[in-house]
Amino acid sequence: MVAVESLTIEENIAKLTDIMEIAFRWSLTHACSFDLGKFQLVHYTRNRNRYIPLPLVTPTHTIPASDSAKYLGLIMDRQLRRPTFGLPHQFVRQLYRSVVIPKMEYGLCVWYSPVVPTSSGRRRGSVGVLTQLGKVQNVACRLITGAFKTTPVAALNYLANIPPIELRLNQASFNSAARLASLPPHHPLQPLVRRCINFLKRSTPLH
C-alpha cells in the first residue's frame, strides 16, 4: 500500500509516479516483478469540485482511478465514508421482538411446559423445545449485536437487552396459567380449570 498526500490530485499523481519509478528500479535489482493488473488507485477527497479521476501511467500499464478499493478485507470509498448495509441493529431488535417472538410464543400454553430444575439437578419440562427456540434467539442476538459466534449466550442476551429464552417462555406460560386461573365463575372454561387445579400430582406411585 502506497499513500501520498497533497493539495491537488495532479500533485498526487506526480508523487505516485516518482514512487513507482523507484519501485521499478528496485525490482530490477532484486529479481522481483509487480502484478500491475491488481493495482488499485483511489483519490481520497470529499471535495467534489476538486475531484479529477486522473489515472496513474506507468511504462507498461495505465492504472485507472477507482471509486473504492479493498484492503485487508475493508472497502474504502474515495470519500472515506462508511456506508451501512442492511438494517440498523435497533431495527433488527424491534423486528425480532414484534414479529419473531409472537410467532414463537403463539399457542404457548398448549405445547410448552415450563422448564424447571429438579432435585437431581436435571431439568423437567419442554427441554427439547426450549433448546430449539434458544438457537433461534441466539442467531437473532448475534444479528442485533454483531457479536462473534464464540460470544457466550448470556452476554448476547445482555448486550441485545433481550431476556433469556427460558425466562421469557416460562413467564409467558405462567401468565397464561394466571389468566386461566382468574376466569370468572360463569366462564365456560372455569370448570375445566378448576378440575386441573384440584388435580394432585404424585411423584411416586401409591402402594
N, C-alpha and C. Protein backbone atom coordinates (compact mmCIF):
# COMPACT_ATOMS: atom_id res chain seq x y z
N MET A 1 0.85 -1.19 0.00
CA MET A 1 0.00 0.00 0.00
C MET A 1 0.88 1.24 0.00
N VAL A 2 0.60 2.16 -0.90
CA VAL A 2 1.33 3.42 -1.01
C VAL A 2 0.33 4.56 -0.84
N ALA A 3 0.61 5.48 0.04
CA ALA A 3 -0.28 6.62 0.28
C ALA A 3 0.52 7.90 0.23
N VAL A 4 0.01 8.87 -0.49
CA VAL A 4 0.62 10.20 -0.56
C VAL A 4 -0.46 11.23 -0.28
N GLU A 5 -0.02 12.41 0.11
CA GLU A 5 -0.95 13.49 0.45
C GLU A 5 -0.47 14.79 -0.18
N SER A 6 -1.40 15.51 -0.76
CA SER A 6 -1.08 16.81 -1.37
C SER A 6 -2.36 17.61 -1.51
N LEU A 7 -2.22 18.83 -2.01
CA LEU A 7 -3.37 19.72 -2.12
C LEU A 7 -4.20 19.45 -3.37
N THR A 8 -3.61 18.88 -4.39
CA THR A 8 -4.34 18.61 -5.63
C THR A 8 -4.09 17.18 -6.07
N ILE A 9 -4.98 16.68 -6.91
CA ILE A 9 -4.83 15.33 -7.44
C ILE A 9 -3.65 15.25 -8.40
N GLU A 10 -3.38 16.35 -9.12
CA GLU A 10 -2.23 16.36 -10.01
C GLU A 10 -0.94 16.15 -9.24
N GLU A 11 -0.82 16.78 -8.08
CA GLU A 11 0.37 16.58 -7.25
C GLU A 11 0.44 15.14 -6.75
N ASN A 12 -0.71 14.57 -6.43
CA ASN A 12 -0.73 13.16 -6.02
C ASN A 12 -0.17 12.25 -7.11
N ILE A 13 -0.62 12.48 -8.33
CA ILE A 13 -0.15 11.66 -9.44
C ILE A 13 1.35 11.82 -9.64
N ALA A 14 1.86 13.04 -9.51
CA ALA A 14 3.29 13.27 -9.67
C ALA A 14 4.09 12.52 -8.60
N LYS A 15 3.63 12.57 -7.36
CA LYS A 15 4.33 11.87 -6.28
C LYS A 15 4.27 10.35 -6.48
N LEU A 16 3.10 9.86 -6.88
CA LEU A 16 2.98 8.42 -7.10
C LEU A 16 3.85 7.95 -8.27
N THR A 17 3.97 8.79 -9.29
CA THR A 17 4.83 8.44 -10.42
C THR A 17 6.28 8.31 -9.99
N ASP A 18 6.75 9.23 -9.16
CA ASP A 18 8.12 9.15 -8.65
C ASP A 18 8.32 7.88 -7.82
N ILE A 19 7.32 7.56 -6.98
CA ILE A 19 7.43 6.36 -6.15
C ILE A 19 7.46 5.10 -7.01
N MET A 20 6.64 5.07 -8.04
CA MET A 20 6.61 3.90 -8.92
C MET A 20 7.94 3.72 -9.65
N GLU A 21 8.57 4.82 -10.06
CA GLU A 21 9.87 4.72 -10.71
C GLU A 21 10.91 4.12 -9.77
N ILE A 22 10.88 4.55 -8.52
CA ILE A 22 11.80 3.98 -7.53
C ILE A 22 11.52 2.50 -7.32
N ALA A 23 10.22 2.14 -7.26
CA ALA A 23 9.86 0.73 -7.06
C ALA A 23 10.29 -0.13 -8.23
N PHE A 24 10.15 0.40 -9.45
CA PHE A 24 10.56 -0.37 -10.63
C PHE A 24 12.08 -0.58 -10.65
N ARG A 25 12.83 0.44 -10.28
CA ARG A 25 14.30 0.29 -10.23
C ARG A 25 14.69 -0.74 -9.18
N TRP A 26 14.01 -0.71 -8.06
CA TRP A 26 14.29 -1.70 -7.00
C TRP A 26 13.99 -3.10 -7.48
N SER A 27 12.88 -3.28 -8.21
CA SER A 27 12.50 -4.61 -8.68
C SER A 27 13.52 -5.19 -9.66
N LEU A 28 14.16 -4.32 -10.46
CA LEU A 28 15.16 -4.80 -11.42
C LEU A 28 16.40 -5.33 -10.73
N THR A 29 16.76 -4.76 -9.61
CA THR A 29 17.97 -5.18 -8.89
C THR A 29 17.70 -6.31 -7.90
N HIS A 30 16.45 -6.64 -7.66
CA HIS A 30 16.12 -7.68 -6.69
C HIS A 30 15.34 -8.84 -7.31
N ALA A 31 15.37 -8.94 -8.63
CA ALA A 31 14.69 -10.05 -9.32
C ALA A 31 13.25 -10.18 -8.88
N CYS A 32 12.56 -9.06 -8.87
CA CYS A 32 11.17 -9.03 -8.42
C CYS A 32 10.33 -8.34 -9.49
N SER A 33 9.08 -8.73 -9.58
CA SER A 33 8.17 -8.11 -10.54
C SER A 33 6.84 -7.81 -9.86
N PHE A 34 6.13 -6.81 -10.36
CA PHE A 34 4.85 -6.40 -9.82
C PHE A 34 3.73 -6.82 -10.77
N ASP A 35 2.63 -7.27 -10.20
CA ASP A 35 1.44 -7.58 -11.00
C ASP A 35 0.58 -6.31 -11.04
N LEU A 36 0.86 -5.47 -12.01
CA LEU A 36 0.17 -4.18 -12.08
C LEU A 36 -1.32 -4.32 -12.35
N GLY A 37 -1.74 -5.47 -12.83
CA GLY A 37 -3.17 -5.67 -13.07
C GLY A 37 -3.98 -5.69 -11.78
N LYS A 38 -3.32 -5.96 -10.65
CA LYS A 38 -4.00 -5.97 -9.36
C LYS A 38 -3.89 -4.65 -8.62
N PHE A 39 -3.19 -3.70 -9.17
CA PHE A 39 -3.03 -2.40 -8.51
C PHE A 39 -4.36 -1.64 -8.54
N GLN A 40 -4.62 -0.89 -7.48
CA GLN A 40 -5.82 -0.06 -7.39
C GLN A 40 -5.41 1.37 -7.05
N LEU A 41 -6.08 2.31 -7.66
CA LEU A 41 -5.79 3.72 -7.44
C LEU A 41 -7.07 4.44 -7.03
N VAL A 42 -7.01 5.11 -5.89
CA VAL A 42 -8.16 5.87 -5.39
C VAL A 42 -7.67 7.24 -4.93
N HIS A 43 -8.33 8.28 -5.38
CA HIS A 43 -8.06 9.65 -4.92
C HIS A 43 -9.07 9.99 -3.82
N TYR A 44 -8.59 10.04 -2.59
CA TYR A 44 -9.50 10.28 -1.47
C TYR A 44 -9.70 11.78 -1.25
N THR A 45 -10.92 12.21 -1.48
CA THR A 45 -11.28 13.60 -1.23
C THR A 45 -12.80 13.70 -1.14
N ARG A 46 -13.27 14.59 -0.28
CA ARG A 46 -14.71 14.83 -0.16
C ARG A 46 -15.14 16.09 -0.90
N ASN A 47 -14.19 16.73 -1.54
CA ASN A 47 -14.49 17.93 -2.32
C ASN A 47 -14.80 17.50 -3.76
N ARG A 48 -16.05 17.53 -4.11
CA ARG A 48 -16.45 17.07 -5.45
C ARG A 48 -15.90 17.99 -6.54
N ASN A 49 -15.78 19.25 -6.24
CA ASN A 49 -15.30 20.19 -7.27
C ASN A 49 -13.83 19.97 -7.61
N ARG A 50 -13.06 19.45 -6.66
CA ARG A 50 -11.62 19.27 -6.88
C ARG A 50 -11.29 17.85 -7.31
N TYR A 51 -12.30 16.99 -7.39
CA TYR A 51 -12.01 15.60 -7.74
C TYR A 51 -11.86 15.45 -9.25
N ILE A 52 -10.75 14.85 -9.66
CA ILE A 52 -10.48 14.54 -11.06
C ILE A 52 -9.98 13.10 -11.11
N PRO A 53 -10.64 12.21 -11.82
CA PRO A 53 -10.23 10.79 -11.86
C PRO A 53 -9.01 10.56 -12.75
N LEU A 54 -7.89 11.20 -12.38
CA LEU A 54 -6.68 11.04 -13.18
C LEU A 54 -6.08 9.65 -12.99
N PRO A 55 -5.65 8.99 -14.05
CA PRO A 55 -5.02 7.67 -13.93
C PRO A 55 -3.54 7.80 -13.62
N LEU A 56 -2.96 6.70 -13.21
CA LEU A 56 -1.52 6.63 -12.97
C LEU A 56 -0.90 5.86 -14.14
N VAL A 57 -0.05 6.52 -14.89
CA VAL A 57 0.53 5.93 -16.10
C VAL A 57 1.93 5.43 -15.78
N THR A 58 2.16 4.15 -16.05
CA THR A 58 3.48 3.54 -15.89
C THR A 58 4.01 3.16 -17.27
N PRO A 59 5.27 2.77 -17.37
CA PRO A 59 5.81 2.40 -18.69
C PRO A 59 5.07 1.25 -19.36
N THR A 60 4.43 0.39 -18.58
CA THR A 60 3.76 -0.79 -19.17
C THR A 60 2.25 -0.82 -18.96
N HIS A 61 1.77 -0.10 -17.97
CA HIS A 61 0.34 -0.16 -17.67
C HIS A 61 -0.19 1.24 -17.34
N THR A 62 -1.50 1.36 -17.47
CA THR A 62 -2.22 2.55 -17.02
C THR A 62 -3.21 2.11 -15.96
N ILE A 63 -3.05 2.63 -14.75
CA ILE A 63 -3.91 2.25 -13.63
C ILE A 63 -5.01 3.29 -13.50
N PRO A 64 -6.26 2.95 -13.80
CA PRO A 64 -7.33 3.94 -13.72
C PRO A 64 -7.72 4.24 -12.28
N ALA A 65 -8.31 5.40 -12.10
CA ALA A 65 -8.79 5.78 -10.77
C ALA A 65 -10.13 5.10 -10.49
N SER A 66 -10.27 4.56 -9.31
CA SER A 66 -11.50 3.87 -8.91
C SER A 66 -12.22 4.66 -7.83
N ASP A 67 -13.49 4.34 -7.64
CA ASP A 67 -14.27 4.99 -6.59
C ASP A 67 -14.06 4.34 -5.23
N SER A 68 -13.52 3.13 -5.21
CA SER A 68 -13.28 2.44 -3.94
C SER A 68 -12.17 1.42 -4.14
N ALA A 69 -11.60 0.98 -3.02
CA ALA A 69 -10.55 -0.04 -3.05
C ALA A 69 -10.72 -0.95 -1.85
N LYS A 70 -10.37 -2.21 -2.03
CA LYS A 70 -10.46 -3.19 -0.96
C LYS A 70 -9.07 -3.47 -0.42
N TYR A 71 -8.90 -3.30 0.89
CA TYR A 71 -7.60 -3.51 1.52
C TYR A 71 -7.80 -4.25 2.83
N LEU A 72 -7.20 -5.44 2.93
CA LEU A 72 -7.30 -6.28 4.13
C LEU A 72 -8.76 -6.54 4.50
N GLY A 73 -9.58 -6.76 3.49
CA GLY A 73 -10.98 -7.08 3.72
C GLY A 73 -11.88 -5.88 3.94
N LEU A 74 -11.31 -4.67 3.96
CA LEU A 74 -12.10 -3.46 4.15
C LEU A 74 -12.25 -2.72 2.83
N ILE A 75 -13.45 -2.25 2.56
CA ILE A 75 -13.73 -1.48 1.36
C ILE A 75 -13.75 0.00 1.73
N MET A 76 -12.84 0.76 1.14
CA MET A 76 -12.73 2.20 1.44
C MET A 76 -13.12 2.98 0.19
N ASP A 77 -14.18 3.77 0.29
CA ASP A 77 -14.59 4.57 -0.85
C ASP A 77 -13.77 5.85 -0.90
N ARG A 78 -13.85 6.56 -2.02
CA ARG A 78 -12.96 7.71 -2.22
C ARG A 78 -13.32 8.90 -1.34
N GLN A 79 -14.51 8.91 -0.73
CA GLN A 79 -14.86 9.98 0.20
C GLN A 79 -14.65 9.57 1.65
N LEU A 80 -14.10 8.38 1.85
CA LEU A 80 -13.80 7.86 3.19
C LEU A 80 -15.03 7.89 4.09
N ARG A 81 -16.12 7.52 3.52
CA ARG A 81 -17.35 7.40 4.30
C ARG A 81 -17.61 5.92 4.54
N ARG A 82 -18.33 5.65 5.60
CA ARG A 82 -18.62 4.26 5.96
C ARG A 82 -20.08 3.97 5.65
N PRO A 83 -20.35 3.35 4.52
CA PRO A 83 -21.74 3.04 4.20
C PRO A 83 -22.28 1.95 5.11
N THR A 84 -23.58 1.98 5.37
CA THR A 84 -24.23 0.99 6.21
C THR A 84 -25.06 0.06 5.35
N PHE A 85 -24.79 -1.23 5.45
CA PHE A 85 -25.53 -2.22 4.68
C PHE A 85 -26.50 -2.93 5.61
N GLY A 86 -27.73 -3.10 5.13
CA GLY A 86 -28.74 -3.78 5.94
C GLY A 86 -29.39 -2.86 6.95
N LEU A 87 -30.21 -3.45 7.82
CA LEU A 87 -30.94 -2.68 8.81
C LEU A 87 -30.03 -2.33 9.99
N PRO A 88 -30.23 -1.17 10.60
CA PRO A 88 -29.52 -0.87 11.84
C PRO A 88 -29.89 -1.87 12.93
N HIS A 89 -29.01 -2.03 13.90
CA HIS A 89 -29.20 -3.05 14.92
C HIS A 89 -30.49 -2.84 15.71
N GLN A 90 -30.84 -1.58 16.01
CA GLN A 90 -32.04 -1.35 16.80
C GLN A 90 -33.29 -1.78 16.05
N PHE A 91 -33.27 -1.69 14.72
CA PHE A 91 -34.43 -2.12 13.94
C PHE A 91 -34.51 -3.64 13.86
N VAL A 92 -33.35 -4.30 13.83
CA VAL A 92 -33.35 -5.77 13.86
C VAL A 92 -33.94 -6.26 15.17
N ARG A 93 -33.59 -5.61 16.27
CA ARG A 93 -34.14 -5.99 17.57
C ARG A 93 -35.65 -5.76 17.61
N GLN A 94 -36.08 -4.64 17.05
CA GLN A 94 -37.51 -4.35 17.03
C GLN A 94 -38.28 -5.38 16.20
N LEU A 95 -37.72 -5.79 15.06
CA LEU A 95 -38.35 -6.82 14.24
C LEU A 95 -38.43 -8.15 14.98
N TYR A 96 -37.35 -8.50 15.68
CA TYR A 96 -37.34 -9.77 16.40
C TYR A 96 -38.40 -9.77 17.50
N ARG A 97 -38.52 -8.67 18.22
CA ARG A 97 -39.47 -8.61 19.33
C ARG A 97 -40.92 -8.52 18.84
N SER A 98 -41.14 -7.85 17.72
CA SER A 98 -42.51 -7.62 17.27
C SER A 98 -43.03 -8.67 16.30
N VAL A 99 -42.12 -9.41 15.64
CA VAL A 99 -42.55 -10.39 14.63
C VAL A 99 -42.17 -11.81 15.03
N VAL A 100 -40.90 -12.04 15.36
CA VAL A 100 -40.43 -13.40 15.60
C VAL A 100 -40.94 -13.94 16.93
N ILE A 101 -40.82 -13.16 17.99
CA ILE A 101 -41.23 -13.65 19.32
C ILE A 101 -42.71 -14.00 19.36
N PRO A 102 -43.63 -13.15 18.86
CA PRO A 102 -45.04 -13.56 18.86
C PRO A 102 -45.30 -14.85 18.08
N LYS A 103 -44.56 -15.05 16.98
CA LYS A 103 -44.72 -16.30 16.23
C LYS A 103 -44.26 -17.50 17.05
N MET A 104 -43.14 -17.35 17.76
CA MET A 104 -42.62 -18.46 18.56
C MET A 104 -43.53 -18.78 19.73
N GLU A 105 -44.17 -17.77 20.31
CA GLU A 105 -44.97 -17.97 21.51
C GLU A 105 -46.45 -18.20 21.22
N TYR A 106 -46.82 -18.31 19.95
CA TYR A 106 -48.24 -18.50 19.63
C TYR A 106 -48.72 -19.86 20.14
N GLY A 107 -49.80 -19.86 20.92
CA GLY A 107 -50.32 -21.10 21.49
C GLY A 107 -49.39 -21.73 22.49
N LEU A 108 -48.60 -20.91 23.19
CA LEU A 108 -47.56 -21.42 24.09
C LEU A 108 -48.14 -22.31 25.18
N CYS A 109 -49.29 -21.93 25.72
CA CYS A 109 -49.85 -22.68 26.84
C CYS A 109 -50.30 -24.08 26.44
N VAL A 110 -50.40 -24.36 25.14
CA VAL A 110 -50.84 -25.67 24.66
C VAL A 110 -49.67 -26.63 24.51
N TRP A 111 -48.56 -26.15 23.96
CA TRP A 111 -47.47 -27.06 23.61
C TRP A 111 -46.21 -26.91 24.46
N TYR A 112 -46.22 -25.99 25.43
CA TYR A 112 -44.99 -25.77 26.21
C TYR A 112 -45.26 -25.99 27.69
N SER A 113 -44.39 -26.77 28.31
CA SER A 113 -44.40 -26.93 29.77
C SER A 113 -43.19 -26.21 30.34
N PRO A 114 -43.37 -25.36 31.34
CA PRO A 114 -42.24 -24.61 31.89
C PRO A 114 -41.09 -25.53 32.30
N VAL A 115 -39.90 -25.10 31.98
CA VAL A 115 -38.70 -25.88 32.30
C VAL A 115 -38.23 -25.46 33.69
N VAL A 116 -38.21 -26.43 34.60
CA VAL A 116 -37.80 -26.16 35.99
C VAL A 116 -36.78 -27.21 36.41
N PRO A 117 -35.86 -26.85 37.30
CA PRO A 117 -34.88 -27.83 37.78
C PRO A 117 -35.50 -28.79 38.78
N THR A 118 -34.96 -29.98 38.84
CA THR A 118 -35.40 -30.99 39.81
C THR A 118 -34.35 -31.16 40.89
N SER A 119 -34.69 -31.96 41.89
CA SER A 119 -33.75 -32.18 42.99
C SER A 119 -32.51 -32.94 42.54
N SER A 120 -32.63 -33.69 41.44
CA SER A 120 -31.48 -34.45 40.94
C SER A 120 -30.54 -33.60 40.10
N GLY A 121 -30.89 -32.34 39.86
CA GLY A 121 -30.06 -31.47 39.05
C GLY A 121 -30.44 -31.41 37.59
N ARG A 122 -31.34 -32.28 37.17
CA ARG A 122 -31.81 -32.27 35.79
C ARG A 122 -33.00 -31.31 35.67
N ARG A 123 -33.34 -31.01 34.43
CA ARG A 123 -34.45 -30.10 34.18
C ARG A 123 -35.66 -30.87 33.68
N ARG A 124 -36.83 -30.42 34.11
CA ARG A 124 -38.08 -31.07 33.72
C ARG A 124 -38.93 -30.07 32.94
N GLY A 125 -39.59 -30.56 31.90
CA GLY A 125 -40.44 -29.71 31.08
C GLY A 125 -40.11 -29.88 29.61
N SER A 126 -40.47 -28.88 28.82
CA SER A 126 -40.22 -28.93 27.37
C SER A 126 -38.79 -28.51 27.07
N VAL A 127 -37.84 -29.35 27.48
CA VAL A 127 -36.43 -29.01 27.33
C VAL A 127 -36.03 -28.99 25.86
N GLY A 128 -36.52 -29.96 25.08
CA GLY A 128 -36.16 -30.01 23.66
C GLY A 128 -36.66 -28.80 22.89
N VAL A 129 -37.90 -28.40 23.16
CA VAL A 129 -38.45 -27.20 22.51
C VAL A 129 -37.66 -25.97 22.91
N LEU A 130 -37.32 -25.89 24.18
CA LEU A 130 -36.54 -24.74 24.66
C LEU A 130 -35.19 -24.66 23.96
N THR A 131 -34.56 -25.80 23.73
CA THR A 131 -33.25 -25.81 23.06
C THR A 131 -33.37 -25.30 21.63
N GLN A 132 -34.40 -25.75 20.91
CA GLN A 132 -34.57 -25.33 19.52
C GLN A 132 -34.89 -23.84 19.42
N LEU A 133 -35.76 -23.34 20.26
CA LEU A 133 -36.09 -21.92 20.23
C LEU A 133 -34.92 -21.07 20.72
N GLY A 134 -34.10 -21.64 21.61
CA GLY A 134 -32.91 -20.92 22.05
C GLY A 134 -31.94 -20.67 20.92
N LYS A 135 -31.83 -21.62 19.98
CA LYS A 135 -30.96 -21.42 18.82
C LYS A 135 -31.44 -20.25 17.96
N VAL A 136 -32.77 -20.12 17.83
CA VAL A 136 -33.32 -19.00 17.05
C VAL A 136 -32.97 -17.68 17.71
N GLN A 137 -33.12 -17.61 19.04
CA GLN A 137 -32.81 -16.36 19.73
C GLN A 137 -31.31 -16.06 19.68
N ASN A 138 -30.47 -17.07 19.73
CA ASN A 138 -29.03 -16.82 19.66
C ASN A 138 -28.65 -16.19 18.32
N VAL A 139 -29.24 -16.69 17.23
CA VAL A 139 -28.97 -16.10 15.91
C VAL A 139 -29.45 -14.66 15.87
N ALA A 140 -30.65 -14.41 16.42
CA ALA A 140 -31.18 -13.04 16.43
C ALA A 140 -30.29 -12.11 17.24
N CYS A 141 -29.81 -12.56 18.39
CA CYS A 141 -28.96 -11.71 19.23
C CYS A 141 -27.63 -11.40 18.54
N ARG A 142 -27.10 -12.35 17.80
CA ARG A 142 -25.85 -12.09 17.08
C ARG A 142 -26.07 -11.08 15.96
N LEU A 143 -27.23 -11.14 15.30
CA LEU A 143 -27.54 -10.15 14.27
C LEU A 143 -27.74 -8.77 14.88
N ILE A 144 -28.33 -8.73 16.06
CA ILE A 144 -28.60 -7.44 16.72
C ILE A 144 -27.31 -6.80 17.19
N THR A 145 -26.44 -7.59 17.81
CA THR A 145 -25.23 -7.05 18.42
C THR A 145 -24.03 -7.05 17.49
N GLY A 146 -24.06 -7.89 16.44
CA GLY A 146 -22.88 -8.03 15.59
C GLY A 146 -21.74 -8.75 16.27
N ALA A 147 -22.06 -9.58 17.28
CA ALA A 147 -21.02 -10.27 18.05
C ALA A 147 -20.50 -11.49 17.29
N PHE A 148 -19.37 -12.01 17.77
CA PHE A 148 -18.77 -13.20 17.18
C PHE A 148 -19.58 -14.44 17.56
N LYS A 149 -19.36 -15.52 16.80
CA LYS A 149 -20.07 -16.76 17.07
C LYS A 149 -19.66 -17.38 18.41
N THR A 150 -18.46 -17.04 18.87
CA THR A 150 -17.98 -17.61 20.13
C THR A 150 -18.43 -16.82 21.36
N THR A 151 -19.21 -15.77 21.17
CA THR A 151 -19.67 -14.97 22.30
C THR A 151 -20.65 -15.79 23.15
N PRO A 152 -20.49 -15.81 24.47
CA PRO A 152 -21.41 -16.58 25.32
C PRO A 152 -22.85 -16.10 25.17
N VAL A 153 -23.78 -17.04 25.35
CA VAL A 153 -25.20 -16.72 25.18
C VAL A 153 -25.65 -15.68 26.19
N ALA A 154 -25.19 -15.80 27.43
CA ALA A 154 -25.59 -14.84 28.46
C ALA A 154 -25.17 -13.42 28.10
N ALA A 155 -23.96 -13.28 27.55
CA ALA A 155 -23.50 -11.96 27.12
C ALA A 155 -24.31 -11.44 25.94
N LEU A 156 -24.70 -12.32 25.02
CA LEU A 156 -25.52 -11.91 23.88
C LEU A 156 -26.86 -11.36 24.34
N ASN A 157 -27.51 -12.08 25.26
CA ASN A 157 -28.81 -11.61 25.76
C ASN A 157 -28.68 -10.27 26.47
N TYR A 158 -27.60 -10.11 27.22
CA TYR A 158 -27.41 -8.85 27.94
C TYR A 158 -27.16 -7.69 26.99
N LEU A 159 -26.29 -7.89 25.99
CA LEU A 159 -25.97 -6.82 25.05
C LEU A 159 -27.17 -6.46 24.17
N ALA A 160 -27.97 -7.45 23.82
CA ALA A 160 -29.16 -7.20 22.99
C ALA A 160 -30.34 -6.72 23.81
N ASN A 161 -30.21 -6.74 25.14
CA ASN A 161 -31.30 -6.32 26.04
C ASN A 161 -32.56 -7.16 25.80
N ILE A 162 -32.35 -8.47 25.70
CA ILE A 162 -33.44 -9.42 25.50
C ILE A 162 -33.37 -10.46 26.61
N PRO A 163 -34.47 -10.75 27.31
CA PRO A 163 -34.43 -11.75 28.38
C PRO A 163 -34.04 -13.12 27.85
N PRO A 164 -33.40 -13.93 28.66
CA PRO A 164 -33.08 -15.30 28.24
C PRO A 164 -34.34 -16.04 27.81
N ILE A 165 -34.19 -16.91 26.84
CA ILE A 165 -35.34 -17.60 26.25
C ILE A 165 -36.09 -18.41 27.30
N GLU A 166 -35.39 -19.04 28.24
CA GLU A 166 -36.05 -19.85 29.26
C GLU A 166 -36.91 -19.00 30.17
N LEU A 167 -36.39 -17.86 30.60
CA LEU A 167 -37.16 -16.98 31.48
C LEU A 167 -38.39 -16.44 30.76
N ARG A 168 -38.22 -16.07 29.49
CA ARG A 168 -39.35 -15.47 28.77
C ARG A 168 -40.46 -16.48 28.52
N LEU A 169 -40.10 -17.69 28.09
CA LEU A 169 -41.11 -18.71 27.83
C LEU A 169 -41.79 -19.16 29.11
N ASN A 170 -41.03 -19.32 30.18
CA ASN A 170 -41.64 -19.69 31.46
C ASN A 170 -42.59 -18.60 31.94
N GLN A 171 -42.17 -17.34 31.80
CA GLN A 171 -43.02 -16.23 32.23
C GLN A 171 -44.30 -16.18 31.41
N ALA A 172 -44.19 -16.39 30.09
CA ALA A 172 -45.39 -16.39 29.25
C ALA A 172 -46.32 -17.54 29.62
N SER A 173 -45.74 -18.70 29.94
CA SER A 173 -46.56 -19.84 30.35
C SER A 173 -47.25 -19.58 31.68
N PHE A 174 -46.53 -18.99 32.63
CA PHE A 174 -47.13 -18.67 33.92
C PHE A 174 -48.22 -17.61 33.78
N ASN A 175 -48.01 -16.65 32.89
CA ASN A 175 -49.04 -15.62 32.66
C ASN A 175 -50.31 -16.24 32.09
N SER A 176 -50.15 -17.19 31.18
CA SER A 176 -51.33 -17.87 30.62
C SER A 176 -52.07 -18.65 31.70
N ALA A 177 -51.31 -19.33 32.57
CA ALA A 177 -51.94 -20.06 33.67
C ALA A 177 -52.66 -19.12 34.62
N ALA A 178 -52.06 -17.96 34.88
CA ALA A 178 -52.70 -16.98 35.77
C ALA A 178 -53.99 -16.44 35.16
N ARG A 179 -53.99 -16.22 33.85
CA ARG A 179 -55.22 -15.74 33.20
C ARG A 179 -56.33 -16.79 33.28
N LEU A 180 -55.96 -18.06 33.09
CA LEU A 180 -56.96 -19.12 33.19
C LEU A 180 -57.47 -19.27 34.62
N ALA A 181 -56.58 -19.13 35.58
CA ALA A 181 -56.99 -19.28 36.98
C ALA A 181 -57.86 -18.14 37.47
N SER A 182 -57.80 -16.99 36.80
CA SER A 182 -58.59 -15.83 37.23
C SER A 182 -59.87 -15.65 36.40
N LEU A 183 -60.29 -16.68 35.68
CA LEU A 183 -61.53 -16.59 34.91
C LEU A 183 -62.73 -16.46 35.85
N PRO A 184 -63.74 -15.73 35.45
CA PRO A 184 -64.94 -15.60 36.31
C PRO A 184 -65.67 -16.93 36.42
N PRO A 185 -66.48 -17.11 37.47
CA PRO A 185 -67.15 -18.41 37.69
C PRO A 185 -68.08 -18.83 36.55
N HIS A 186 -68.66 -17.87 35.84
CA HIS A 186 -69.60 -18.21 34.78
C HIS A 186 -68.92 -18.49 33.43
N HIS A 187 -67.60 -18.43 33.37
CA HIS A 187 -66.90 -18.67 32.11
C HIS A 187 -66.96 -20.16 31.76
N PRO A 188 -67.15 -20.50 30.47
CA PRO A 188 -67.26 -21.93 30.10
C PRO A 188 -66.03 -22.76 30.45
N LEU A 189 -64.85 -22.15 30.48
CA LEU A 189 -63.62 -22.90 30.78
C LEU A 189 -63.35 -23.02 32.28
N GLN A 190 -64.12 -22.32 33.10
CA GLN A 190 -63.80 -22.29 34.52
C GLN A 190 -63.89 -23.67 35.18
N PRO A 191 -64.89 -24.51 34.86
CA PRO A 191 -64.91 -25.85 35.47
C PRO A 191 -63.71 -26.70 35.10
N LEU A 192 -63.26 -26.60 33.85
CA LEU A 192 -62.08 -27.37 33.44
C LEU A 192 -60.83 -26.90 34.16
N VAL A 193 -60.71 -25.60 34.31
CA VAL A 193 -59.54 -25.06 35.01
C VAL A 193 -59.57 -25.48 36.47
N ARG A 194 -60.77 -25.45 37.08
CA ARG A 194 -60.88 -25.85 38.48
C ARG A 194 -60.52 -27.32 38.65
N ARG A 195 -60.89 -28.14 37.68
CA ARG A 195 -60.55 -29.56 37.76
C ARG A 195 -59.04 -29.77 37.69
N CYS A 196 -58.35 -28.98 36.86
CA CYS A 196 -56.88 -29.10 36.78
C CYS A 196 -56.21 -28.61 38.05
N ILE A 197 -56.78 -27.58 38.66
CA ILE A 197 -56.19 -27.05 39.90
C ILE A 197 -56.30 -28.07 41.02
N ASN A 198 -57.40 -28.79 41.07
CA ASN A 198 -57.61 -29.77 42.14
C ASN A 198 -56.88 -31.08 41.90
N PHE A 199 -56.26 -31.22 40.72
CA PHE A 199 -55.54 -32.46 40.41
C PHE A 199 -54.23 -32.49 41.18
N LEU A 200 -54.02 -33.55 41.95
CA LEU A 200 -52.81 -33.70 42.74
C LEU A 200 -51.86 -34.65 42.03
N LYS A 201 -50.71 -34.15 41.70
CA LYS A 201 -49.72 -34.96 41.00
C LYS A 201 -48.74 -35.53 42.01
N ARG A 202 -48.59 -36.85 41.99
CA ARG A 202 -47.68 -37.52 42.92
C ARG A 202 -46.42 -37.94 42.17
N SER A 203 -45.28 -37.70 42.79
CA SER A 203 -44.01 -38.05 42.17
C SER A 203 -43.72 -39.54 42.22
N THR A 204 -44.35 -40.27 43.17
CA THR A 204 -44.14 -41.72 43.29
C THR A 204 -45.49 -42.41 43.34
N PRO A 205 -45.59 -43.63 42.84
CA PRO A 205 -46.87 -44.34 42.88
C PRO A 205 -47.24 -44.73 44.31
N LEU A 206 -48.55 -44.80 44.53
CA LEU A 206 -49.04 -45.19 45.85
C LEU A 206 -49.13 -46.71 45.94
N HIS A 207 -48.88 -47.29 47.12
CA HIS A 207 -48.95 -48.74 47.32
C HIS A 207 -49.98 -49.02 48.40
